Tab-separated table of C-alpha atoms in Angstrom:
chain	number	residue	atom	x	y	z
X	1	UNK	CA	-83.590	-224.940	14.567
X	2	UNK	CA	-81.677	-227.624	12.700
X	3	UNK	CA	-78.381	-226.345	13.454
X	4	UNK	CA	-79.174	-225.719	17.064
X	5	UNK	CA	-80.197	-229.620	17.327
X	6	UNK	CA	-76.906	-230.607	15.861
X	7	UNK	CA	-75.059	-228.348	18.300
X	8	UNK	CA	-76.759	-229.467	21.114
X	9	UNK	CA	-75.984	-233.331	20.049
X	10	UNK	CA	-72.380	-232.366	19.547
X	11	UNK	CA	-72.133	-230.876	23.037
X	12	UNK	CA	-73.925	-233.841	24.668
X	13	UNK	CA	-71.443	-236.327	22.962
X	14	UNK	CA	-68.552	-234.125	24.179
X	15	UNK	CA	-69.713	-234.062	27.794
X	16	UNK	CA	-70.414	-237.851	27.497
X	17	UNK	CA	-66.818	-238.558	26.174
X	18	UNK	CA	-65.316	-236.394	29.118
X	19	UNK	CA	-66.881	-239.031	31.391
X	20	UNK	CA	-66.247	-241.978	29.542
X	21	UNK	CA	-62.721	-241.721	28.261
X	22	UNK	CA	-60.811	-241.258	31.600
X	23	UNK	CA	-62.404	-244.684	32.689
X	24	UNK	CA	-61.555	-246.259	29.304
X	25	UNK	CA	-57.953	-245.344	29.866
X	26	UNK	CA	-58.000	-247.137	33.103
X	27	UNK	CA	-55.863	-250.300	33.025
X	28	UNK	CA	-54.021	-249.049	29.795
X	29	UNK	CA	-50.676	-247.487	29.503
X	30	UNK	CA	-51.517	-243.770	28.807
X	31	UNK	CA	-49.651	-240.564	28.686
X	32	UNK	CA	-50.570	-238.169	31.275
X	33	UNK	CA	-49.831	-234.377	32.135
X	34	UNK	CA	-50.413	-233.299	35.705
X	35	UNK	CA	-49.258	-232.576	39.329
X	36	UNK	CA	-46.789	-234.711	41.068
X	37	UNK	CA	-46.256	-234.192	44.784
X	38	UNK	CA	-43.549	-235.892	46.865
X	39	UNK	CA	-43.115	-235.090	50.613
X	40	UNK	CA	-42.695	-237.053	53.812
X	41	UNK	CA	-46.173	-238.827	53.744
X	42	UNK	CA	-47.303	-237.865	50.227
X	43	UNK	CA	-46.385	-239.452	46.780
X	44	UNK	CA	-49.312	-238.730	44.437
X	45	UNK	CA	-49.923	-237.795	41.015
X	46	UNK	CA	-53.013	-235.897	39.894
X	47	UNK	CA	-53.815	-235.753	36.094
X	48	UNK	CA	-54.797	-232.575	34.381
X	49	UNK	CA	-57.794	-234.400	32.812
X	50	UNK	CA	-59.889	-234.758	35.871
X	51	UNK	CA	-59.917	-233.840	39.676
X	52	UNK	CA	-58.781	-237.393	40.845
X	53	UNK	CA	-55.554	-238.065	42.414
X	54	UNK	CA	-53.715	-241.272	42.561
X	55	UNK	CA	-50.855	-242.709	44.962
X	56	UNK	CA	-47.672	-243.861	43.195
X	57	UNK	CA	-48.039	-247.544	43.071
X	58	UNK	CA	-45.201	-249.258	44.945
X	59	UNK	CA	-44.734	-251.520	41.899
X	60	UNK	CA	-43.381	-248.605	40.051
X	61	UNK	CA	-39.578	-249.101	39.559
X	62	UNK	CA	-37.088	-247.415	41.817
X	63	UNK	CA	-35.398	-245.697	38.910
X	64	UNK	CA	-38.762	-243.944	37.887
X	65	UNK	CA	-39.429	-243.017	41.639
X	66	UNK	CA	-36.003	-241.336	41.849
X	67	UNK	CA	-36.584	-239.537	38.662
X	68	UNK	CA	-40.007	-238.097	40.203
X	69	UNK	CA	-38.199	-237.469	43.585
X	70	UNK	CA	-35.459	-235.490	41.684
X	71	UNK	CA	-37.879	-233.548	39.616
X	72	UNK	CA	-39.981	-232.347	42.744
X	73	UNK	CA	-36.760	-231.807	44.852
X	74	UNK	CA	-35.067	-229.555	42.213
X	75	UNK	CA	-38.319	-227.708	40.827
X	76	UNK	CA	-40.786	-227.455	43.793
X	77	UNK	CA	-40.327	-224.447	46.081
X	78	UNK	CA	-41.129	-226.368	49.269
X	79	UNK	CA	-41.557	-230.126	49.948
X	80	UNK	CA	-45.498	-230.102	49.682
X	81	UNK	CA	-45.641	-228.276	46.473
X	82	UNK	CA	-46.341	-230.229	43.252
X	83	UNK	CA	-44.438	-229.933	39.908
X	84	UNK	CA	-46.256	-230.333	36.524
X	85	UNK	CA	-44.811	-233.427	34.869
X	86	UNK	CA	-45.682	-235.611	31.772
X	87	UNK	CA	-45.630	-239.335	32.507
X	88	UNK	CA	-46.829	-242.615	30.977
X	89	UNK	CA	-48.612	-244.956	33.340
X	90	UNK	CA	-51.417	-247.083	34.230
X	91	UNK	CA	-54.181	-246.197	36.614
X	92	UNK	CA	-55.626	-248.734	39.074
X	93	UNK	CA	-58.855	-248.074	40.727
X	94	UNK	CA	-59.602	-251.554	41.552
X	95	UNK	CA	-56.729	-252.649	44.056
X	96	UNK	CA	-57.570	-252.061	47.593
X	97	UNK	CA	-54.958	-249.685	49.252
X	98	UNK	CA	-53.867	-249.323	52.771
X	99	UNK	CA	-52.209	-246.627	54.571
X	100	UNK	CA	-51.918	-243.152	53.180
X	101	UNK	CA	-52.701	-244.586	49.773
X	102	UNK	CA	-56.304	-245.560	50.881
X	103	UNK	CA	-57.384	-241.703	50.796
X	104	UNK	CA	-56.759	-241.670	47.231
X	105	UNK	CA	-58.754	-242.409	44.158
X	106	UNK	CA	-56.415	-245.418	43.257
X	107	UNK	CA	-52.902	-246.317	42.374
X	108	UNK	CA	-50.877	-245.219	39.254
X	109	UNK	CA	-47.833	-247.400	38.120
X	110	UNK	CA	-45.575	-245.254	36.265
X	111	UNK	CA	-43.418	-246.772	33.483
X	112	UNK	CA	-41.759	-243.561	31.904
X	113	UNK	CA	-41.292	-240.038	32.843
X	114	UNK	CA	-40.950	-237.545	29.968
X	115	UNK	CA	-40.226	-234.627	32.255
X	116	UNK	CA	-41.490	-231.425	33.270
X	117	UNK	CA	-44.688	-229.927	31.532
X	118	UNK	CA	-42.753	-226.802	30.442
X	119	UNK	CA	-40.052	-229.003	28.889
X	120	UNK	CA	-41.989	-231.585	26.980
X	121	UNK	CA	-43.370	-230.447	23.493
X	122	UNK	CA	-46.703	-231.246	22.123
X	123	UNK	CA	-48.165	-233.181	25.216
X	124	UNK	CA	-51.154	-235.148	24.724
X	125	UNK	CA	-53.257	-236.887	27.105
């Protein structure tokens, strides 16, 4: 009975952390692994840690944008297909977005692209 109670407490703690940690990372530079999609009217990143997707912040440097576009162009079978990438960025759920970006959970400003998921060793969230 005592072990069951401890196990239950641990499970509840893990569930709570799953909800709290993604919000805690907001506004901080964090390393993410997830799906990047670039197409005619799409420029998004969906981290693997949750079901939310973010529009690439216009403040992301042109060099970073070109790196992401290149990964998409050379590794996606068609323009609407996403590629798994590892990057470092800052999620912004507060800034009001216009246009296509308004349909997403927020913006992500990327400051570093590590590469494709399959080519980056020991990726941590």
